[in-house]
Coordinates of C-alpha atoms and ligand atoms in Angstrom, one line a residue:
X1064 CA 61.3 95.2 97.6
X1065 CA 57.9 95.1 98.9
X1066 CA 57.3 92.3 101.3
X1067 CA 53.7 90.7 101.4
X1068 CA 53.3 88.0 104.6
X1069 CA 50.1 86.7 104.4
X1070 CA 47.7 84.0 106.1
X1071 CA 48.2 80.5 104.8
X1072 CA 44.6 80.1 104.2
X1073 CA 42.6 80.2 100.6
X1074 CA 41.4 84.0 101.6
X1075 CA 45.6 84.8 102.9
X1076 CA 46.6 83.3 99.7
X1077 CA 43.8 85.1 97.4
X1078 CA 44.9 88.6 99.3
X1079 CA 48.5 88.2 98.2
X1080 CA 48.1 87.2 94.8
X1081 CA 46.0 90.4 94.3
X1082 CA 49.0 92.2 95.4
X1083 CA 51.2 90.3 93.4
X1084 CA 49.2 91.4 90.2
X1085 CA 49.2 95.0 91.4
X1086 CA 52.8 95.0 91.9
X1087 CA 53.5 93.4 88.7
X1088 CA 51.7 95.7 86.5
X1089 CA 53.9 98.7 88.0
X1090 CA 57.1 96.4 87.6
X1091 CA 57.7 96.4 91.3
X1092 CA 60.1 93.9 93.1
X1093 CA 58.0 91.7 95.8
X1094 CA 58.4 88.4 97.6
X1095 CA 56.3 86.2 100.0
X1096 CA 55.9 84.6 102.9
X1097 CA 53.6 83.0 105.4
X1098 CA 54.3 81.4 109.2
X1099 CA 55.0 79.0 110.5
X1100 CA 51.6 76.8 109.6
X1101 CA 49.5 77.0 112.4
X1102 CA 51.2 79.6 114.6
X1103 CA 50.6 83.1 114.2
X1104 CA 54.4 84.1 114.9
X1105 CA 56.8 85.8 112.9
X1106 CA 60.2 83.3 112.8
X1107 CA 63.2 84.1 111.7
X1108 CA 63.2 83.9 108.2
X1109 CA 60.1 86.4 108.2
X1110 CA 62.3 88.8 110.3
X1111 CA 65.5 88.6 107.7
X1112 CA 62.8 89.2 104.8
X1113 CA 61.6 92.1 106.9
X1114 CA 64.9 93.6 107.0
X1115 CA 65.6 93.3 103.3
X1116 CA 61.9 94.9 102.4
X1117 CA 61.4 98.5 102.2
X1118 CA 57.6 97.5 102.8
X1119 CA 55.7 95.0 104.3
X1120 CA 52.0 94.4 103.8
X1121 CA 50.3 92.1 106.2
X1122 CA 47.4 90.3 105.0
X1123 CA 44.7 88.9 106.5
X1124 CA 46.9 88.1 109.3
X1125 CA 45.6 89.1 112.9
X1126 CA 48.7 90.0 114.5
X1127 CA 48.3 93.0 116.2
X1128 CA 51.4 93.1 117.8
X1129 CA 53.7 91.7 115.6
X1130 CA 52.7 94.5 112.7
X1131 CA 53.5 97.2 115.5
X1132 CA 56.8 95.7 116.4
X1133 CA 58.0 96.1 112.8
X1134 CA 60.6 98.5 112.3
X1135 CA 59.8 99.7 108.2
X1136 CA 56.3 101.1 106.8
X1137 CA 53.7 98.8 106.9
X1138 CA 50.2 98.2 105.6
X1139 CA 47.8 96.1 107.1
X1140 CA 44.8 94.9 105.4
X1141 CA 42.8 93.0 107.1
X1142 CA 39.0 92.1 108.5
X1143 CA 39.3 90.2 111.7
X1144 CA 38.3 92.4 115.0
X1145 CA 41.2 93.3 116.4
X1146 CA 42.5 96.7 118.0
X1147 CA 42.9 99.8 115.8
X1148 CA 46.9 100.4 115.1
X1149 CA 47.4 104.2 116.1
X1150 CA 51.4 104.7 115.0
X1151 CA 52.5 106.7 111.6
X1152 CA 54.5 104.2 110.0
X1153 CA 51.2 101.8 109.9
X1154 CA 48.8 102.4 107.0
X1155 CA 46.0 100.1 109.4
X1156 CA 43.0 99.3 106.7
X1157 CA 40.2 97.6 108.3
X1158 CA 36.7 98.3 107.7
X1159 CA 35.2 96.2 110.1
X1160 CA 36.5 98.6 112.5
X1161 CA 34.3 101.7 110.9
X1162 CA 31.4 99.6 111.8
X1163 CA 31.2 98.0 108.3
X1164 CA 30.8 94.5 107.1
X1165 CA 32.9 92.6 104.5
X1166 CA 33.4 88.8 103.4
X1167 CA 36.7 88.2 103.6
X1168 CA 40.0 90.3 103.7
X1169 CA 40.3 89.5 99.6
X1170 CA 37.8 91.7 99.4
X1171 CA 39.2 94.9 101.5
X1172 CA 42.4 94.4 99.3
X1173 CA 40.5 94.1 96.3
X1174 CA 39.0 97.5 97.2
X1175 CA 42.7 99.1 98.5
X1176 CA 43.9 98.2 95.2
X1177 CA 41.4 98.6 92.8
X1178 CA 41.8 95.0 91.6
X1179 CA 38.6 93.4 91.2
X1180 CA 38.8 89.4 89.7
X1181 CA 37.8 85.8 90.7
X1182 CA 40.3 85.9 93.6
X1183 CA 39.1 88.5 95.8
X1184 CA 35.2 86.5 95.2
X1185 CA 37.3 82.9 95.9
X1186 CA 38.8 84.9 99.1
X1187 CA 35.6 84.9 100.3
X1188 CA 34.0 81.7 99.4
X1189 CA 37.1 80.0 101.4
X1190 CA 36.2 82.1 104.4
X1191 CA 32.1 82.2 104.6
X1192 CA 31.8 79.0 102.3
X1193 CA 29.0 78.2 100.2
X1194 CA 27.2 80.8 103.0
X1195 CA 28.8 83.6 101.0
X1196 CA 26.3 83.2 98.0
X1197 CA 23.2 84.2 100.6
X1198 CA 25.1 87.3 101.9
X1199 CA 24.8 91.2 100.7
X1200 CA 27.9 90.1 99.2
X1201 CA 26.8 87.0 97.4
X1202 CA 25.7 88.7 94.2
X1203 CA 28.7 90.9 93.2
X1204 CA 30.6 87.6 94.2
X1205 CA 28.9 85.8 91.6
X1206 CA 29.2 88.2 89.3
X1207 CA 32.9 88.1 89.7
X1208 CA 33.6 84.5 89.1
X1209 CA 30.8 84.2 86.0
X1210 CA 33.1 87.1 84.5
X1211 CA 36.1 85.1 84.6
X1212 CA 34.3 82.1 83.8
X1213 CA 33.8 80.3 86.9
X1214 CA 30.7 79.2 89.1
X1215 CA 29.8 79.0 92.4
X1216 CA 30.5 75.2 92.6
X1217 CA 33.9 76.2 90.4
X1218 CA 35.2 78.3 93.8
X1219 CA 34.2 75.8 96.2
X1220 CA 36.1 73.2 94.5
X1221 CA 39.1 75.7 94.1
X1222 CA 38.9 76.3 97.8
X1223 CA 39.1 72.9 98.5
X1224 CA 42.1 72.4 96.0
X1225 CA 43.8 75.4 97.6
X1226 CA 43.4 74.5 100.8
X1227 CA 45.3 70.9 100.5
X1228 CA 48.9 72.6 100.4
X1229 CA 48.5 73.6 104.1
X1230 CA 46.2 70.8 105.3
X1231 CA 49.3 69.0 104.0
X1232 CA 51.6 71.6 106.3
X1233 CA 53.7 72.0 103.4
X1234 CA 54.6 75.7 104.1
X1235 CA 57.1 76.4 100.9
X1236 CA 53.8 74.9 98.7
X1237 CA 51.7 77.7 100.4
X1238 CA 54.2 80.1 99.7
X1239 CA 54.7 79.0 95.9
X1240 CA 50.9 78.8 95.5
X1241 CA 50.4 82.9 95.3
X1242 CA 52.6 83.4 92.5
X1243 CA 50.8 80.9 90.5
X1244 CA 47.4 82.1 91.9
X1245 CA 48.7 85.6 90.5
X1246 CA 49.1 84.7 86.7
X1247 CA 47.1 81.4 85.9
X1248 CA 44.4 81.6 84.3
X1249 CA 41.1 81.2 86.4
X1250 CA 40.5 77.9 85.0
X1251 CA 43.9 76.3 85.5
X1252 CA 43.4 76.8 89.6
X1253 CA 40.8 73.6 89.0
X1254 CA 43.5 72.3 86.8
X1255 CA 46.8 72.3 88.8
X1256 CA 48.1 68.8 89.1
X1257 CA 49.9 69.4 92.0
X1258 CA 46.7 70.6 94.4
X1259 CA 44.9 67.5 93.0
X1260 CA 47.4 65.1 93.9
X1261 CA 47.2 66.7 97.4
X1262 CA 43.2 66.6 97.7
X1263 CA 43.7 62.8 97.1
X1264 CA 46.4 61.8 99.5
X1265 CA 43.8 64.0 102.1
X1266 CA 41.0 62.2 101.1
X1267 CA 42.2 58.4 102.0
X1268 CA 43.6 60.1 105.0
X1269 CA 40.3 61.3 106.6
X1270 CA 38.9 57.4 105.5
X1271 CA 41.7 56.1 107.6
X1272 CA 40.8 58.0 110.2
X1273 CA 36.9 57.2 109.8
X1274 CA 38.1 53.7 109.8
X1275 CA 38.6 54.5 113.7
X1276 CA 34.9 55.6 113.9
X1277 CA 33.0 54.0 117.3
X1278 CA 29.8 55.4 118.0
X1279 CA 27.0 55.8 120.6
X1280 CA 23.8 57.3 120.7
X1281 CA 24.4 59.3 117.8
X1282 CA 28.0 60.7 119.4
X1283 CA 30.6 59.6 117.0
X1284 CA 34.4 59.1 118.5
X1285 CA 37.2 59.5 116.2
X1286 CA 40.5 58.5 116.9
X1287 CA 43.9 59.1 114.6
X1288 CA 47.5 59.7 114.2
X1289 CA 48.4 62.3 110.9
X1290 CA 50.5 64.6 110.2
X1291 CA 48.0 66.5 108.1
X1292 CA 45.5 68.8 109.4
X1293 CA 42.6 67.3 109.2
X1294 CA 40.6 67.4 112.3
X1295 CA 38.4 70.2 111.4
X1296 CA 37.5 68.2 107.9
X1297 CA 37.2 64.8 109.8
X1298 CA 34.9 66.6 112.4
X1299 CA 32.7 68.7 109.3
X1300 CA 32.4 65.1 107.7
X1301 CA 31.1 63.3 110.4
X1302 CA 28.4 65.8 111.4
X1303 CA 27.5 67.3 108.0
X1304 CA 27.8 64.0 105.8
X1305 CA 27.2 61.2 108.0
X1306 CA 24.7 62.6 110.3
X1307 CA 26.0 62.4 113.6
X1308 CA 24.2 64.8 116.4
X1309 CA 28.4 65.3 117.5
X1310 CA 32.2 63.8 117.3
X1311 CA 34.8 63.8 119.4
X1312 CA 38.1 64.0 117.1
X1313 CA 41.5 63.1 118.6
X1314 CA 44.3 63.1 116.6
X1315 CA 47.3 61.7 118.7
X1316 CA 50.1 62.9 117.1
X1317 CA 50.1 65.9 115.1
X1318 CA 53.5 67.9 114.4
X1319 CA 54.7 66.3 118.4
X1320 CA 51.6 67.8 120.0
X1321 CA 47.7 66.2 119.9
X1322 CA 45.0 67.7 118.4
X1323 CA 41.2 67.5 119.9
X1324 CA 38.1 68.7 118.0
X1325 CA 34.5 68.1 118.9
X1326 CA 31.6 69.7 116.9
X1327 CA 28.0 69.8 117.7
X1328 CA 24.8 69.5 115.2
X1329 CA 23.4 72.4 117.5
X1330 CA 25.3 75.0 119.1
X1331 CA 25.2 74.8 122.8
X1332 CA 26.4 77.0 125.5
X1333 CA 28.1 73.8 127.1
X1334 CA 31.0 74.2 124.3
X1335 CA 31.6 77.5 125.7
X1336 CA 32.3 76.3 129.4
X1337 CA 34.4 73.5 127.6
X1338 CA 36.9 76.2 126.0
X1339 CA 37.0 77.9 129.4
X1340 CA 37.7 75.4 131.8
X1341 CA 40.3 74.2 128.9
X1342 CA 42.0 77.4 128.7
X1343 CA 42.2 77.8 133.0
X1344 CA 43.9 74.5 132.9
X1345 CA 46.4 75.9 130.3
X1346 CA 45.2 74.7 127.2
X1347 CA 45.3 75.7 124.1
X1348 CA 41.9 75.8 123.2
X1349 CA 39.6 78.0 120.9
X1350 CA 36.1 77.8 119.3
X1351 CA 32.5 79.1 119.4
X1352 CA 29.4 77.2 120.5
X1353 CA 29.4 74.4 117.8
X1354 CA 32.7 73.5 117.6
X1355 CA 35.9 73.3 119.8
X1356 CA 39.6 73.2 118.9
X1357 CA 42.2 72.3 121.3
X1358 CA 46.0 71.3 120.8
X1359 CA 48.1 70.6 123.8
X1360 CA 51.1 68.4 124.1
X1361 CA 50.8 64.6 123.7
X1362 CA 51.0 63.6 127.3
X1363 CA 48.3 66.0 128.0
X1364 CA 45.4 64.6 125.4
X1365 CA 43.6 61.9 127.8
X1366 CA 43.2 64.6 130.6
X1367 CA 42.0 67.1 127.3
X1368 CA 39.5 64.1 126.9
X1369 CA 38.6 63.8 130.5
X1370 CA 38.0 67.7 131.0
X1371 CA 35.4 67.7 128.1
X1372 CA 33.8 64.1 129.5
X1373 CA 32.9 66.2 132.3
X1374 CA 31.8 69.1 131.2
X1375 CA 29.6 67.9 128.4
X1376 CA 28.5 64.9 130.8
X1377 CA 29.4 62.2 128.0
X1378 CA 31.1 59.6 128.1
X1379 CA 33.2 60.0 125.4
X1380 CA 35.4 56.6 124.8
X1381 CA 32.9 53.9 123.8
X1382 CA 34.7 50.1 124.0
Ligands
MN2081 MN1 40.2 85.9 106.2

């Protein structure tokens, strides 16, 4: 059996379902998995499957470590930067490290497998985003969804619809999604009643949070409690469709832990400090200079709050 664990994302999922199709043409026995949503570890389950597999691909999954720990042959297709694996039972396929450029890893397995369809261009529209059309890559994208009867606004809606089953940290719904991303139709991925249903239930989430919104000289504050996850989205909307210059996003209880977000109009160099003085104080914390992600356990979220108050010299909590 091969074994294919892949990221939970729209370009993780895309990447696996072009395996699946390869696989199935040569009547080969695979199966599936992804993480634990949100943490790049293996857990136990992934380890049994591991043992069962004769080989396991990774997909765009950067988990250096984890894909040299692993005991059976192994390919790893990916396009994240990351260190170059040097040991014989790794086939390591990443062109980024050659010094070349690529969209998304859909496309690198598109290219290891000769497969070539809609998912290896959707891949890339759920990494890059609308962005994707005004790359190098933008034209052969486009070229590959118009074959199969899809536009541009077609794989951004897909993405979205995608998406939803691990917004919704439904991690047997990501799973189950490749297999159907493998063999329907490219106009039944806009269709599928199940990703619709989930888009909804997302959608009156984020306007309960926004129903939170405070505001103050163009910062907006969002406070929440979900279980879904989606800060990033809240964050995107405020900024991109509401027109605030930043927002603060707190989301109090997230899976047991807290979740805060800001993101900025404008990249500024103050986000950086941010991460750092979050991650010398043991946070969690990740981002580049427009936007910031942190998580760190619920009793640790007002001192998360006060760290950034300083450090972007706001004052964050209007009353
Ligand atoms: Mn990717």
């Amino acid at each position: 059996m091969k074994l294919i664990v892949h990221h939970w994302d729209v370009d993780g999922l895309c990447s696996a379902a072009i395996a699946v199709a390869t696989f199935d043409k040569s009547e080969t026995e695979w199966e599936n998995c992804t993480p634990p949503i949100g943490r790049f570890e293996l857990d136990s389950r992934i380890l049994e499957l591991i043992g069962k597999a004769d080989e396991v691909y990774f997909l765009d999954l950067n988990m250096v470590d984890a894909v040299k720990a692993v005991d059976k042959p192994a390919i790893f297709i990916d396009h994240h930067n990351q260190e170059k694996i040097d040991k014989p039972s790794v086939i390591h396929v990443n062109p980024v490290l050659d010094g070349m450029q690529v969209p998304s890893a859909s496309w690198v397995v598109s290219d290891y497998f000769s497969l070539w369809n809609h998912l290896s261009a959707i891949g890339a529209v759920g990494d890059l985003g609308a962005k994707l059309f005004s790359t190098e890559f933008g034209s052969s994208a486009e070229k590959l969804l118009l074959r199969h009867g899809l536009t541009r606004e077609d794989a951004l809606k897909a993405v979205n619809l995608i998406d939803s089953s691990y917004i919704l940290m439904d991690r047997k719904a990501v799973e189950e999604s490749v297999e159907f991303l493998a063999f329907a139709e490219p106009a039944e991925l806009l269709e599928r009643e199940e990703w619709i249903k989930n888009v909804e239930k997302i959608e009156s989430e984020i306007e309960k949070a926004f129903s939170n919104l405070a505001s103050n000289n163009g910062i907006a504050w969002i406070e929440f409690s979900s279980q879904f996850n989606i800060i990033s989205k809240v964050a995107r909307k405020a900024v991109w469709e509401e027109g605030f210059e930043a927002v603060i996003a707190v989301n109090r209880d997230f899976d047991g832990m807290a979740q805060v977000y800001v993101r900025l109009r404008n990249p500024s160099p103050k986000i950086l400090r941010l991460i750092s003085e979050l991650k010398d104080r043991g946070i969690n914390a990740g981002g580049k200079e427009e936007v910031m992600g942190a998580i760190c356990p619920k009793s640790k979220v007002d001192e998360v709050i006060e760290i950034l108050e300083e450090v972007l010299e706001w004052r964050a909590r209007f009353s």
